[in-house]
XYZ file of C-alpha atoms in Angstrom:
475
model
C 47.339 -45.150 -5.806
C 44.589 -47.742 -5.929
C 43.947 -47.559 -1.721
C 44.450 -43.901 -1.831
C 41.225 -41.815 -0.698
C 39.454 -38.825 -2.610
C 37.100 -36.269 -1.267
C 35.075 -35.359 -4.142
C 33.197 -32.393 -3.542
C 30.395 -29.515 -4.604
C 29.061 -26.926 -2.336
C 26.783 -23.924 -2.742
C 27.205 -20.469 -2.259
C 26.195 -17.153 -1.513
C 27.667 -16.148 -4.656
C 30.840 -12.954 -5.131
C 34.092 -12.532 -5.169
C 36.066 -15.474 -3.772
C 36.788 -14.009 -0.283
C 33.340 -12.660 -0.072
C 31.703 -16.131 -1.183
C 30.073 -18.219 2.107
C 28.937 -21.174 1.979
C 25.347 -22.000 2.424
C 25.520 -26.056 1.398
C 27.973 -28.388 1.209
C 28.116 -32.500 0.665
C 31.491 -34.609 0.849
C 31.608 -38.441 -0.836
C 34.567 -40.801 -0.036
C 35.519 -42.498 -2.864
C 38.497 -45.687 -2.143
C 38.870 -47.270 -5.735
C 35.088 -48.210 -7.185
C 33.899 -47.905 -3.417
C 32.424 -44.932 -1.613
C 33.306 -45.470 1.831
C 31.437 -42.519 3.383
C 29.157 -39.540 2.362
C 28.453 -36.274 4.690
C 25.828 -32.911 3.285
C 24.828 -30.136 5.202
C 22.926 -26.687 4.284
C 25.619 -24.105 6.229
C 23.965 -20.463 7.520
C 26.260 -18.179 5.669
C 25.472 -14.962 8.017
C 24.817 -13.023 5.284
C 21.885 -12.527 3.238
C 21.668 -14.756 -0.429
C 20.928 -12.642 -3.366
C 17.909 -13.379 -5.578
C 19.730 -14.728 -8.206
C 21.351 -17.064 -6.758
C 18.391 -18.225 -4.719
C 16.595 -18.362 -8.562
C 19.569 -20.820 -9.367
C 20.328 -23.388 -6.614
C 16.813 -23.188 -4.306
C 18.489 -22.229 -1.501
C 16.970 -18.384 0.307
C 17.582 -17.320 3.224
C 14.572 -19.291 5.313
C 16.351 -22.290 4.192
C 19.458 -21.903 5.669
C 18.786 -19.791 8.909
C 18.066 -23.028 11.185
C 21.105 -24.631 9.485
C 24.763 -24.595 11.255
C 27.300 -21.703 10.944
C 31.032 -22.815 9.317
C 32.773 -22.623 12.358
C 29.992 -25.568 13.402
C 30.943 -27.713 11.328
C 34.471 -26.692 10.440
C 35.907 -29.916 12.483
C 33.950 -32.212 10.692
C 34.842 -31.004 7.077
C 38.137 -31.051 8.436
C 38.270 -34.457 9.890
C 36.327 -35.857 7.066
C 38.981 -34.581 4.139
C 42.157 -34.617 6.100
C 43.503 -38.263 3.897
C 41.984 -36.909 1.083
C 42.666 -35.680 -2.385
C 40.021 -32.859 -2.846
C 38.482 -33.739 -5.683
C 35.691 -31.273 -7.209
C 34.282 -30.031 -10.798
C 36.610 -26.443 -11.025
C 38.712 -27.656 -8.415
C 39.889 -24.023 -7.238
C 36.456 -22.680 -6.651
C 35.302 -25.058 -4.227
C 38.514 -25.196 -2.502
C 39.305 -21.934 -2.325
C 35.721 -20.689 -1.036
C 36.624 -23.505 1.110
C 40.100 -22.532 2.426
C 39.118 -19.587 3.246
C 36.118 -20.231 5.121
C 38.507 -21.378 7.315
C 41.320 -18.474 7.550
C 38.063 -16.633 9.092
C 38.508 -18.932 11.508
C 42.376 -18.813 11.782
C 43.156 -22.062 10.551
C 45.360 -22.995 7.455
C 43.236 -26.118 5.476
C 45.716 -27.922 2.527
C 44.641 -30.339 0.655
C 45.965 -32.035 -2.686
C 43.411 -31.331 -5.239
C 42.567 -32.205 -9.041
C 39.875 -31.369 -11.081
C 37.237 -33.233 -12.800
C 37.476 -30.830 -15.739
C 40.873 -30.430 -16.291
C 41.080 -34.420 -16.440
C 37.979 -34.561 -18.576
C 39.739 -32.296 -21.162
C 42.991 -34.645 -21.117
C 40.775 -38.047 -20.706
C 37.856 -37.344 -22.782
C 39.093 -34.906 -25.853
C 37.056 -33.096 -28.363
C 33.931 -32.264 -26.079
C 31.809 -29.121 -27.457
C 32.176 -28.127 -23.403
C 33.486 -28.968 -20.407
C 30.431 -27.823 -17.528
C 29.730 -30.145 -15.446
C 25.579 -30.174 -17.067
C 26.946 -31.077 -20.694
C 29.609 -32.882 -19.812
C 27.026 -35.438 -18.088
C 25.010 -35.010 -20.916
C 27.798 -35.972 -23.195
C 28.738 -39.508 -22.033
C 25.199 -40.619 -20.502
C 26.149 -39.816 -16.776
C 22.879 -38.780 -14.993
C 22.407 -35.580 -13.347
C 19.615 -35.326 -10.238
C 19.104 -32.081 -8.389
C 21.020 -29.250 -10.077
C 23.045 -27.160 -8.453
C 22.459 -28.568 -5.169
C 25.454 -29.836 -3.408
C 24.392 -32.988 -2.681
C 23.359 -33.896 -6.871
C 26.479 -31.795 -8.582
C 28.149 -34.573 -5.997
C 26.574 -37.981 -6.994
C 26.936 -36.732 -10.683
C 31.165 -35.349 -10.108
C 31.685 -39.577 -8.512
C 30.393 -41.043 -11.438
C 32.236 -39.062 -13.793
C 35.750 -39.220 -11.518
C 34.812 -42.989 -11.869
C 34.908 -42.793 -15.272
C 38.278 -41.122 -15.580
C 39.983 -43.235 -13.434
C 38.704 -45.991 -15.299
C 40.625 -44.419 -18.656
C 43.927 -43.672 -15.800
C 44.497 -47.547 -14.889
C 47.880 -46.520 -14.242
C 46.787 -43.066 -12.997
C 49.650 -41.751 -14.858
C 47.479 -37.978 -15.528
C 46.281 -38.355 -12.240
C 50.091 -38.493 -10.400
C 51.222 -35.690 -13.051
C 48.123 -33.239 -11.955
C 49.527 -34.057 -8.028
C 53.613 -33.160 -8.751
C 54.177 -30.363 -6.456
C 55.378 -28.533 -9.658
C 52.561 -28.801 -11.900
C 50.422 -25.960 -13.493
C 47.511 -28.053 -14.187
C 46.463 -27.667 -10.299
C 46.640 -23.371 -10.969
C 45.428 -23.487 -14.312
C 42.375 -22.022 -15.712
C 40.094 -25.373 -15.887
C 39.535 -23.728 -20.079
C 42.571 -23.370 -20.815
C 44.805 -25.965 -22.066
C 48.393 -26.459 -20.952
C 50.048 -26.518 -24.519
C 49.036 -22.700 -24.391
C 51.097 -21.619 -21.669
C 53.799 -23.929 -22.855
C 53.658 -21.641 -26.425
C 53.804 -18.530 -24.230
C 57.518 -16.934 -25.554
C 59.836 -15.424 -22.394
C 60.378 -12.190 -24.152
C 58.493 -8.309 -24.544
C 55.187 -8.477 -25.176
C 51.027 -8.219 -24.863
C 48.970 -10.689 -24.479
C 45.000 -11.688 -24.647
C 42.566 -13.284 -22.391
C 39.756 -14.351 -24.466
C 36.052 -15.843 -23.466
C 34.892 -18.760 -25.272
C 33.662 -16.546 -27.871
C 36.734 -15.384 -28.645
C 36.421 -12.019 -27.697
C 38.791 -10.069 -25.241
C 38.616 -9.557 -21.854
C 41.652 -8.643 -20.620
C 45.104 -6.687 -22.364
C 47.840 -6.942 -20.832
C 52.067 -6.532 -21.394
C 55.051 -8.003 -20.317
C 59.367 -8.141 -20.111
C 58.348 -11.825 -19.881
C 54.876 -13.398 -21.699
C 54.876 -16.806 -19.893
C 56.007 -15.922 -16.591
C 53.663 -12.430 -16.713
C 50.309 -14.918 -17.815
C 51.040 -17.632 -15.537
C 51.118 -15.003 -12.454
C 47.261 -14.043 -12.789
C 46.482 -17.691 -11.913
C 49.093 -17.864 -8.882
C 47.088 -14.656 -7.836
C 44.284 -15.606 -5.521
C 42.544 -11.938 -5.419
C 38.968 -12.354 -6.965
C 39.370 -10.192 -10.180
C 42.308 -12.535 -11.392
C 40.453 -15.919 -10.258
C 37.477 -14.405 -12.610
C 39.228 -13.759 -15.232
C 40.810 -16.745 -15.251
C 37.175 -18.694 -14.981
C 36.322 -17.188 -18.531
C 39.661 -17.390 -20.059
C 39.598 -20.253 -23.052
C 41.916 -18.135 -25.250
C 45.432 -16.947 -24.973
C 46.628 -14.741 -28.062
C 50.042 -12.952 -27.943
C 52.250 -10.642 -29.673
C 56.136 -10.523 -29.451
C 57.270 -6.853 -29.060
C 61.126 -7.281 -28.787
C 60.738 -3.954 -26.193
C 59.036 -2.723 -22.974
C 57.946 0.278 -24.573
C 56.453 -1.004 -28.131
C 54.062 -3.540 -25.483
C 52.592 -0.164 -23.770
C 52.190 1.184 -26.948
C 50.400 -1.619 -27.862
C 48.389 -2.343 -24.761
C 47.018 0.694 -24.977
C 45.862 0.463 -28.300
C 44.454 -3.246 -27.473
C 42.461 -1.663 -24.697
C 41.498 1.212 -26.674
C 40.399 -1.049 -28.862
C 38.690 -3.998 -27.173
C 37.609 -2.168 -24.195
C 38.305 -5.489 -21.809
C 36.021 -5.994 -19.165
C 38.909 -6.810 -16.769
C 40.931 -4.357 -17.994
C 40.432 -0.647 -15.195
C 43.427 1.082 -16.448
C 43.444 3.327 -19.302
C 39.459 2.532 -20.013
C 39.424 6.719 -19.199
C 40.451 9.261 -21.203
C 42.997 11.303 -18.790
C 42.349 15.179 -19.101
C 45.304 17.483 -20.775
C 46.388 20.004 -20.039
C 48.443 21.964 -22.573
C 50.567 25.332 -23.837
C 48.915 27.149 -26.425
C 48.966 30.900 -27.402
C 47.037 33.433 -28.974
C 46.802 37.423 -29.887
C 45.051 39.298 -27.679
C 43.231 42.563 -29.009
C 46.154 44.801 -28.434
C 47.969 42.496 -30.996
C 50.464 41.268 -27.632
C 51.258 37.299 -28.214
C 49.501 35.191 -24.970
C 50.707 31.854 -23.576
C 47.707 29.709 -22.174
C 46.802 26.300 -20.321
C 44.528 25.169 -22.212
C 42.029 21.895 -21.135
C 41.671 18.874 -23.572
C 40.859 15.314 -23.849
C 42.770 15.117 -26.810
C 46.162 15.674 -27.460
C 46.244 18.378 -29.656
C 49.313 20.810 -31.611
C 50.541 22.614 -28.738
C 53.618 24.010 -27.162
C 53.568 21.808 -24.586
C 51.746 18.980 -23.250
C 51.126 18.503 -19.890
C 49.569 15.320 -17.759
C 48.263 18.061 -14.003
C 47.867 21.388 -14.088
C 50.555 21.930 -11.528
C 52.499 21.146 -13.783
C 51.694 23.199 -16.674
C 51.515 26.039 -14.693
C 55.346 25.229 -13.637
C 56.301 25.396 -17.306
C 54.605 29.203 -17.431
C 56.157 30.413 -14.476
C 60.389 29.172 -15.907
C 58.778 30.931 -19.173
C 58.281 33.888 -17.587
C 61.339 33.809 -15.125
C 63.304 32.613 -18.442
C 62.510 35.561 -20.852
C 61.262 38.308 -18.869
C 57.953 37.460 -20.091
C 54.554 39.199 -17.989
C 52.598 37.474 -15.781
C 49.162 38.472 -16.612
C 50.091 37.917 -20.391
C 50.793 34.294 -19.667
C 47.605 34.187 -17.495
C 49.476 33.117 -14.081
C 47.533 36.759 -13.043
C 43.735 38.150 -13.689
C 41.965 41.113 -13.377
C 45.200 43.036 -13.064
C 45.767 46.678 -14.389
C 49.458 45.266 -14.219
C 51.855 42.041 -12.529
C 52.237 41.938 -9.648
C 53.307 38.074 -9.374
C 54.387 37.133 -5.447
C 57.668 35.602 -7.147
C 57.939 36.350 -10.850
C 59.618 40.243 -10.741
C 60.940 39.799 -14.136
C 58.192 41.342 -16.134
C 59.822 44.609 -18.817
C 56.805 46.741 -18.481
C 54.170 45.365 -21.520
C 51.488 45.608 -18.942
C 52.149 48.865 -18.032
C 53.198 51.019 -21.444
C 57.405 50.541 -20.495
C 57.891 47.785 -23.137
C 56.419 47.791 -27.066
C 53.949 44.813 -28.526
C 57.095 43.698 -31.124
C 59.966 43.773 -28.269
C 57.363 41.385 -26.218
C 56.117 39.245 -29.153
C 59.887 38.851 -29.814
C 60.652 37.702 -26.500
C 57.072 35.650 -26.767
C 58.298 34.217 -29.856
C 61.483 32.979 -28.528
C 60.213 31.118 -25.659
C 57.888 29.206 -27.661
C 60.974 27.972 -29.323
C 62.356 26.773 -26.759
C 60.137 24.213 -26.310
C 60.301 22.922 -29.709
C 61.367 19.857 -28.223
C 57.925 18.490 -27.718
C 57.318 19.300 -31.731
C 59.935 18.017 -32.766
C 59.696 15.130 -35.401
C 62.429 12.033 -34.277
C 63.010 7.907 -33.765
C 63.663 6.513 -30.798
C 64.985 2.807 -31.824
C 65.074 -0.071 -29.314
C 65.523 -3.730 -29.466
C 63.723 -5.953 -31.773
C 62.080 -9.240 -31.824
C 65.613 -10.995 -32.273
C 69.274 -10.569 -32.387
C 69.853 -8.621 -36.273
C 66.685 -6.685 -36.350
C 65.799 -3.252 -34.359
C 62.466 -1.356 -33.319
C 61.582 2.111 -34.261
C 59.224 4.160 -33.247
C 58.501 7.224 -34.442
C 57.263 10.863 -33.354
C 55.784 13.311 -36.207
C 55.631 16.823 -35.458
C 55.282 16.003 -31.158
C 52.857 13.344 -31.952
C 53.649 9.416 -32.256
C 52.892 8.434 -35.600
C 53.717 4.428 -35.331
C 56.211 1.635 -34.762
C 58.067 -1.236 -36.427
C 61.052 -3.053 -37.311
C 63.950 -2.865 -39.801
C 66.711 -5.448 -39.968
C 70.269 -4.259 -38.423
C 71.928 -4.068 -42.141
C 68.948 -1.357 -43.367
C 70.776 1.950 -44.443
C 68.670 5.128 -43.135
C 69.732 8.301 -44.681
C 66.772 9.751 -44.093
C 63.216 9.972 -42.115
C 61.783 9.115 -44.359
C 62.749 5.919 -45.107
C 61.494 4.702 -42.284
C 58.084 4.906 -43.435
C 58.340 1.865 -45.961
C 58.391 -0.253 -42.462
C 56.323 2.130 -40.312
C 52.977 0.504 -38.910
C 50.801 4.076 -38.314
C 49.260 3.546 -34.843
C 46.428 7.058 -33.538
C 48.040 9.105 -31.058
C 46.392 9.497 -27.797
C 45.862 10.769 -24.355
C 47.443 7.350 -23.111
C 50.217 6.600 -26.195
C 51.425 10.404 -25.635
C 52.105 10.202 -22.113
C 53.771 7.111 -22.756
C 55.951 8.066 -24.590
C 56.883 10.919 -22.483
C 56.973 8.754 -19.534
C 59.678 6.982 -21.663
C 61.749 9.806 -22.458
C 61.776 11.577 -19.120
C 62.879 7.842 -17.870
C 66.297 7.901 -19.813
C 66.873 11.634 -19.864
C 68.628 13.895 -22.005
C 71.960 12.261 -22.078
C 70.578 9.056 -23.966
C 69.885 11.529 -27.289
C 72.381 10.508 -29.902
C 72.402 12.322 -33.322
C 73.131 10.583 -36.535
C 75.492 12.059 -38.348
C 75.180 12.145 -42.758
C 74.358 14.011 -45.500
C 72.595 16.309 -42.786
C 69.362 14.983 -43.980
C 69.075 13.119 -40.190
C 70.802 15.461 -37.737
C 69.849 18.198 -34.715
C 66.225 18.468 -36.488
C 65.969 14.910 -36.480
C 66.950 13.216 -32.912
C 67.164 9.446 -32.595
C 66.774 8.179 -28.765
C 68.725 4.874 -28.920
C 67.348 3.331 -25.750
C 68.904 -0.205 -24.662
């Protein structure tokens, strides 16, 4: 590779996401060995307003770029200048993706092999506190003049790259980074390859952390390693910025999807990560409740709340709750008026429920009606039962369990397959107690609906675990 041409590049932009980030300045230095072959630098009119904070950082304002060429006018020069060269930049994915998007706007495909001096420096000059261009140059005595301008940063990156070439005499590391299957070109600049290699290919959750070890994203996966890597292949602005701020990755293997979902919900609630949008807001739940009115009649109604409380039934939209109430009315000959399906009427006249036996018209006694309401409530006891969902463990001789007590998620745990369980209390020593929330309740209900009642099996022992304690074995 002695005769290989390298294009060391730095750009300045308007800021924002990758797709909305427009070029304001570019500098390219062509390097062959130790020799600078050519240099090209120009301001670029971004055809959009430059935000004040960007001007404060770079000194480039709207007036300066007003008379500069637009990207379409310099695109051919940039393409020809870099045509036979390897694209080199400090945090290369940023410069490369912004530039490639500029070409995409012109319906031209810009593709180059690329090298990142951040990742090369982490390998060849390990142990530094920071690998930002400014701190790195200070650490190894590289002059950095005119910081945050394309030419000044490019000149410093050229000196840095020369030092890195001197440390990689036979180009062994560079060849590895340029290998088509190498992850080095796609990994974020601050994340070591070893952290990726250490990830398991099993179900679980993963946490992206910034340089202060603060959780910035929580996710779940059926294959942790595969899912984590997929974030870095995604070219969306959100995924790019997530990668740029990720320094560490933690994970917890769960053995199955259900516990992964529950732990993801717990992590989002606990850490409130900046890059998670789902599950941050507590959704409303609709619950069927009962109360006794002034006539002594047991009424059913729909209550709306942000907390999952004890109730006859819990639903995640009003139409589901109404549908269930209508079903109860029809199955148990209840009155739509006293199920709050009608209001401001002296007696019921529902458009489709005609089974009322006259409680609203004095044709049925309160005692007779209340007995029917009691039967209706008893029919919904499945949602308030205590049961265990058995799932795959983290290894072959282990099982996972999820405990629901009185209709509320209570926690999860793992037991060896040879542990004898004769009653629900036998799970307690292995239980990790968790908080029941809107999201955990929704996850468990979704899971049970997905696998269906046919998946339910009853343990037959001495009666301690019987029809009162169903066990869902989901594999």
